[in-house]
XYZ file of N, CA and C in Angstrom:
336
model
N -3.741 23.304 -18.172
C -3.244 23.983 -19.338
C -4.440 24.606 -20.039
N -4.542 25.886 -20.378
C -5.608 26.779 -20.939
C -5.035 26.843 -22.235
N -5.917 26.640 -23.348
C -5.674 26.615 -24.709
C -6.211 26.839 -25.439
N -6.224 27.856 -26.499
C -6.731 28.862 -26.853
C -7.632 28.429 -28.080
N -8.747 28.644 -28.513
C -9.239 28.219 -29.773
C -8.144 27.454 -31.147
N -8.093 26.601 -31.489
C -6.780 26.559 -32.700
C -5.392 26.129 -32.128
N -5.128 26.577 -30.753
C -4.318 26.430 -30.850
C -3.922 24.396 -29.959
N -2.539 24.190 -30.727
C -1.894 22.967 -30.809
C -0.601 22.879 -29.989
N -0.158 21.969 -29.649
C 0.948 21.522 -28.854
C 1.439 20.556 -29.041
N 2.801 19.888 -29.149
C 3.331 18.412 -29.100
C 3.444 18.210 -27.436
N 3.038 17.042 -26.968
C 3.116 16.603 -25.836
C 4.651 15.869 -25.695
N 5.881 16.203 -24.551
C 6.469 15.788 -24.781
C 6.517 14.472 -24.298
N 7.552 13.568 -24.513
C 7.727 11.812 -23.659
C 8.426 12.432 -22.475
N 7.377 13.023 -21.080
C 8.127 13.324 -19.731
C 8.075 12.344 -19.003
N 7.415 11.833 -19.446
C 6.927 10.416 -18.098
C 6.196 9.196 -18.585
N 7.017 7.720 -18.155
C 6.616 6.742 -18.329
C 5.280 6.618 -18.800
N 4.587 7.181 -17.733
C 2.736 6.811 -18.184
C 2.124 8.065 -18.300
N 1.437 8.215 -18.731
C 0.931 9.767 -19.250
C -0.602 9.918 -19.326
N -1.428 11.072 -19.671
C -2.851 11.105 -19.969
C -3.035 12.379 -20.147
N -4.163 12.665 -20.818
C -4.924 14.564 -21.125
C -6.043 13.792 -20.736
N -6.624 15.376 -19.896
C -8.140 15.025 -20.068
C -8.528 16.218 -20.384
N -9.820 16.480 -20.899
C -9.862 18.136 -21.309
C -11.272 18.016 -20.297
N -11.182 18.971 -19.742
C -12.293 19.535 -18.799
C -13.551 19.849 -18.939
N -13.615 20.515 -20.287
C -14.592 21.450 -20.728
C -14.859 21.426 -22.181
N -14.134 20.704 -23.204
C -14.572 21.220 -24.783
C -13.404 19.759 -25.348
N -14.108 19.311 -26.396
C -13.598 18.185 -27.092
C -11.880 18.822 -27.663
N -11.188 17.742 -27.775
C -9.467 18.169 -28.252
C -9.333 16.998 -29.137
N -8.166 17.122 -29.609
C -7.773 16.108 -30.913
C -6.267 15.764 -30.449
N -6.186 14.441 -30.724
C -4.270 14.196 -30.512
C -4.222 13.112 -31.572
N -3.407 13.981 -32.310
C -2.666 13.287 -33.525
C -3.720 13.358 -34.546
N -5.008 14.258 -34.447
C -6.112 14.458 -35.372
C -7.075 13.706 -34.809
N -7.170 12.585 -33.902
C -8.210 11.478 -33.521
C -9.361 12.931 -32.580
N -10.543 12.696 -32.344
C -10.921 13.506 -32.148
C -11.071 12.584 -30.015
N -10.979 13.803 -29.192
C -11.625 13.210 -27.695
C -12.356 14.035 -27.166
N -13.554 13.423 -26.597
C -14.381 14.040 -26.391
C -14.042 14.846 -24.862
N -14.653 15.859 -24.588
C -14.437 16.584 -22.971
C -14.979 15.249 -21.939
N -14.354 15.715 -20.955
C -14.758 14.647 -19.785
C -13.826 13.205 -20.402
N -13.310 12.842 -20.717
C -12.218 11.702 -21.403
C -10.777 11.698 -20.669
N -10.728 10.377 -19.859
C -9.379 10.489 -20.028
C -8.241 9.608 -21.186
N -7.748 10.165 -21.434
C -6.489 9.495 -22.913
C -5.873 9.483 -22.288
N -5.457 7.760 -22.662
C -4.578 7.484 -21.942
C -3.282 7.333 -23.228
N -2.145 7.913 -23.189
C -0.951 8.262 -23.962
C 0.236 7.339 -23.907
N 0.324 7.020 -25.345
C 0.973 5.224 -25.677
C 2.307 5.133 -24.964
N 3.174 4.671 -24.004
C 4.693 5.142 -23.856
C 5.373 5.367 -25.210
N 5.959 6.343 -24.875
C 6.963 6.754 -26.125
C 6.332 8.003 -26.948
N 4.948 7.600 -27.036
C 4.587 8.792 -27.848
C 5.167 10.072 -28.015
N 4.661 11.323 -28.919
C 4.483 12.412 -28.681
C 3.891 13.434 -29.328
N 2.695 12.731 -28.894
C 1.216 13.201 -29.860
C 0.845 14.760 -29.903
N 0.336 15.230 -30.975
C 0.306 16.635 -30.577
C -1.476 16.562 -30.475
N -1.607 17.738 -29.761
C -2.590 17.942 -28.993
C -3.608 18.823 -29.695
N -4.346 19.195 -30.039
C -5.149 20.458 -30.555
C -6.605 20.455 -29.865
N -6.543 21.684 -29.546
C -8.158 22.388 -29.324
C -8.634 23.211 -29.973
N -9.386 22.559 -31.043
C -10.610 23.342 -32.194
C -11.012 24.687 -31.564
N -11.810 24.295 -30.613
C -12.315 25.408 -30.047
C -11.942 26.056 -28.486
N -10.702 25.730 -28.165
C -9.960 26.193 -27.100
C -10.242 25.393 -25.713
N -9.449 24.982 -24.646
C -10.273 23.838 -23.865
C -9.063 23.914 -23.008
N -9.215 23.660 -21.982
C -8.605 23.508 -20.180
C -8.289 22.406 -20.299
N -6.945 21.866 -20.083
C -6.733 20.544 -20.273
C -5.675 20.264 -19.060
N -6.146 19.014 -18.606
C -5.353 18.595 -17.256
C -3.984 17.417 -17.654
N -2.805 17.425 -17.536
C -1.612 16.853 -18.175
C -1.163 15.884 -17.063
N -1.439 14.902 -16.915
C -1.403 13.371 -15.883
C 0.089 13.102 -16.320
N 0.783 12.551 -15.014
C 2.189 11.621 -15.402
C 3.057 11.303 -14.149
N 3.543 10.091 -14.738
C 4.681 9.972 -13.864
C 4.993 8.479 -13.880
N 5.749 8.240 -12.993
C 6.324 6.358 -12.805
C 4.942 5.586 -12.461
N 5.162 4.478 -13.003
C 3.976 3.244 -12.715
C 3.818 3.283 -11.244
N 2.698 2.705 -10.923
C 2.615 2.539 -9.408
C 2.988 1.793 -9.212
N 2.871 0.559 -10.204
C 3.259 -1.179 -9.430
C 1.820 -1.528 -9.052
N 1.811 -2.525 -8.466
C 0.798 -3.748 -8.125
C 0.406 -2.796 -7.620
N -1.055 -3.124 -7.064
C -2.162 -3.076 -6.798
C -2.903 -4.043 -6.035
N -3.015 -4.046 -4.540
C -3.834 -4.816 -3.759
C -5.763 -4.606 -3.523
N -6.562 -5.576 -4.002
C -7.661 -4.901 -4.094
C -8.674 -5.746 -3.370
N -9.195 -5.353 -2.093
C -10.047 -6.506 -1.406
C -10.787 -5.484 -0.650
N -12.315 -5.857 -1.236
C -13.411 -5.675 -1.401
C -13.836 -3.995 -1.477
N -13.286 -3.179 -0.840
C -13.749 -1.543 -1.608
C -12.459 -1.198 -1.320
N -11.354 -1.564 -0.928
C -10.080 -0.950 -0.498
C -9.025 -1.230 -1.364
N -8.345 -0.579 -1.984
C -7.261 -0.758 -2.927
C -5.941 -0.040 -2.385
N -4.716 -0.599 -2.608
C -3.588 0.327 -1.704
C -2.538 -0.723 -2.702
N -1.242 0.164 -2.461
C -0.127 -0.609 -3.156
C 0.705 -1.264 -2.139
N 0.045 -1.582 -0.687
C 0.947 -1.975 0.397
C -0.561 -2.830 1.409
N 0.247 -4.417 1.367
C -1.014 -5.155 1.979
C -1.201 -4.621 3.231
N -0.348 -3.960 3.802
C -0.674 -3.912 5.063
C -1.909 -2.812 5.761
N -1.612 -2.139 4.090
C -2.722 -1.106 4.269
C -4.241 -1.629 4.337
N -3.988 -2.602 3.483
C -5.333 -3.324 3.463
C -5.872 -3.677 4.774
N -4.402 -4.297 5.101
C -5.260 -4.861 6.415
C -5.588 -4.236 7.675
N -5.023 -3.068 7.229
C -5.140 -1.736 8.632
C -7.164 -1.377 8.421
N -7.037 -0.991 7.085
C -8.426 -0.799 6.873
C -9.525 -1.246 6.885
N -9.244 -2.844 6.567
C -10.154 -3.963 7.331
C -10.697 -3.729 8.820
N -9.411 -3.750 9.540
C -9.578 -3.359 10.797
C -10.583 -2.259 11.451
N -10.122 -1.305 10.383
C -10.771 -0.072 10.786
C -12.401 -0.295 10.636
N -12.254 -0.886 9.263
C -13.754 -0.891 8.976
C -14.558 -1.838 9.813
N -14.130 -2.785 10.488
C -14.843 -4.174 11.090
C -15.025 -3.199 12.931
N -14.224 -2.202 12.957
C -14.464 -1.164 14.059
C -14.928 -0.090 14.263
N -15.317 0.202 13.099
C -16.390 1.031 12.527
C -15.758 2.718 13.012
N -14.432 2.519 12.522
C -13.294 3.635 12.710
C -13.844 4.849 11.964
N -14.464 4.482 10.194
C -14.901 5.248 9.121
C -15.850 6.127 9.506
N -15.309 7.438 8.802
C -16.616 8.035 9.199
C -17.882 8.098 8.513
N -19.409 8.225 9.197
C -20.577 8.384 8.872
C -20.315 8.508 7.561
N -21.460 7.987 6.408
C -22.021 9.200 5.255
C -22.720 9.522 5.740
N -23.096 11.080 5.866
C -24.021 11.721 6.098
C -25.801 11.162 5.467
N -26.784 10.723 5.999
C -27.681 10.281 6.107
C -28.158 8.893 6.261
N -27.175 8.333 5.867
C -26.994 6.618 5.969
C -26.822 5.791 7.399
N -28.012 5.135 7.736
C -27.868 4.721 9.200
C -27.359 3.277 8.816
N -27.575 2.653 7.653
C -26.806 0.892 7.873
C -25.800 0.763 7.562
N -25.088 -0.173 8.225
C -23.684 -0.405 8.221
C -23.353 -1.953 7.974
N -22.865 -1.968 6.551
C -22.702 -2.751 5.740
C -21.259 -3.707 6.160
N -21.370 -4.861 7.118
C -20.116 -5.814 7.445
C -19.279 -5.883 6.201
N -17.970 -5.680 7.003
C -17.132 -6.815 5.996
C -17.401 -8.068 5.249
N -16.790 -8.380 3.824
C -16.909 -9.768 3.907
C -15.740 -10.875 4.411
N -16.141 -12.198 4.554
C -15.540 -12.439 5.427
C -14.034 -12.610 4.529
N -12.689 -12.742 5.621
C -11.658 -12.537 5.325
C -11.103 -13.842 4.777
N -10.486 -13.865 3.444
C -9.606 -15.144 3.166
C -8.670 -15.299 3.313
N -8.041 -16.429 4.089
C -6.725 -16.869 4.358
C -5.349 -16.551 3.365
C-alpha cells in the first residue's frame, strides 16, 4: 500500500491476525508512533487507523492462525512429519551447499 504524505486510513477487522509494516518511513496507528522496518502486530478486533506523516509503502499481513508449531533444532513446520522428513534430509546431507562453507554441522541427537 503506497501512501501519500498525510495521508490516513482505518484498517479494517479482515482477518483474525493481522500486522503493518512500513518499509521505508515511520507511520502512526491510532497516533502511537512505528518506526519503518517494524512489524505491528494488530490487537484482534481492532480497527486502528493508520497514518503516514510523511508518506510510506506499507505491507498489510493477515489471515487465520496457523496453529501449533513444531520446532526441533533449526526446523519449524506445522506438521511433525515434516520435521522428520527434514531430519532425514539433513543427517543425508540432501540440503543444499551455502555457498563458501565447507563444514557440516551434525544433527543433534534425536529425542524419543
Amino acid at each position: 500500500l503506497a501512501l501519500e504524505p498525510g495521508a490516513s486510513v482505518e484498517l479494517p477487522d479482515a482477518a483474525l491476525e493481522r500486522a503493518v509494516y512500513s518499509v521505508d518511513a515511520p507511520i502512526e496507528l491510532d497516533g502511537s508512533p512505528v518506526p519503518p522496518h517494524t512489524l505491528a502486530v494488530l490487537p484482534a478486533g481492532a480497527q486502528p487507523r493508520l497514518r503516514a506523516p510523511a508518506g510510506a509503502r506499507v505491507a498489510l499481513v493477515g489471515g487465520a492462525p496457523l496453529g501449533h508449531r513444531f520446532i526441533v533444532w533449526n526446523f519449524v513446520s506445522s506438521r511433525r512429519e515434516r520435521i522428520l522428513q527434514a531430519q532425514d534430509d539433513w543427517e543425508a546431507q540432501r540440503f543444499a551447499r551455502v555457498p563458501g562453507e565447507t563444514e557440516f554441522i551434525p544433527l543433534p541427537p534425536r529425542r524419543a
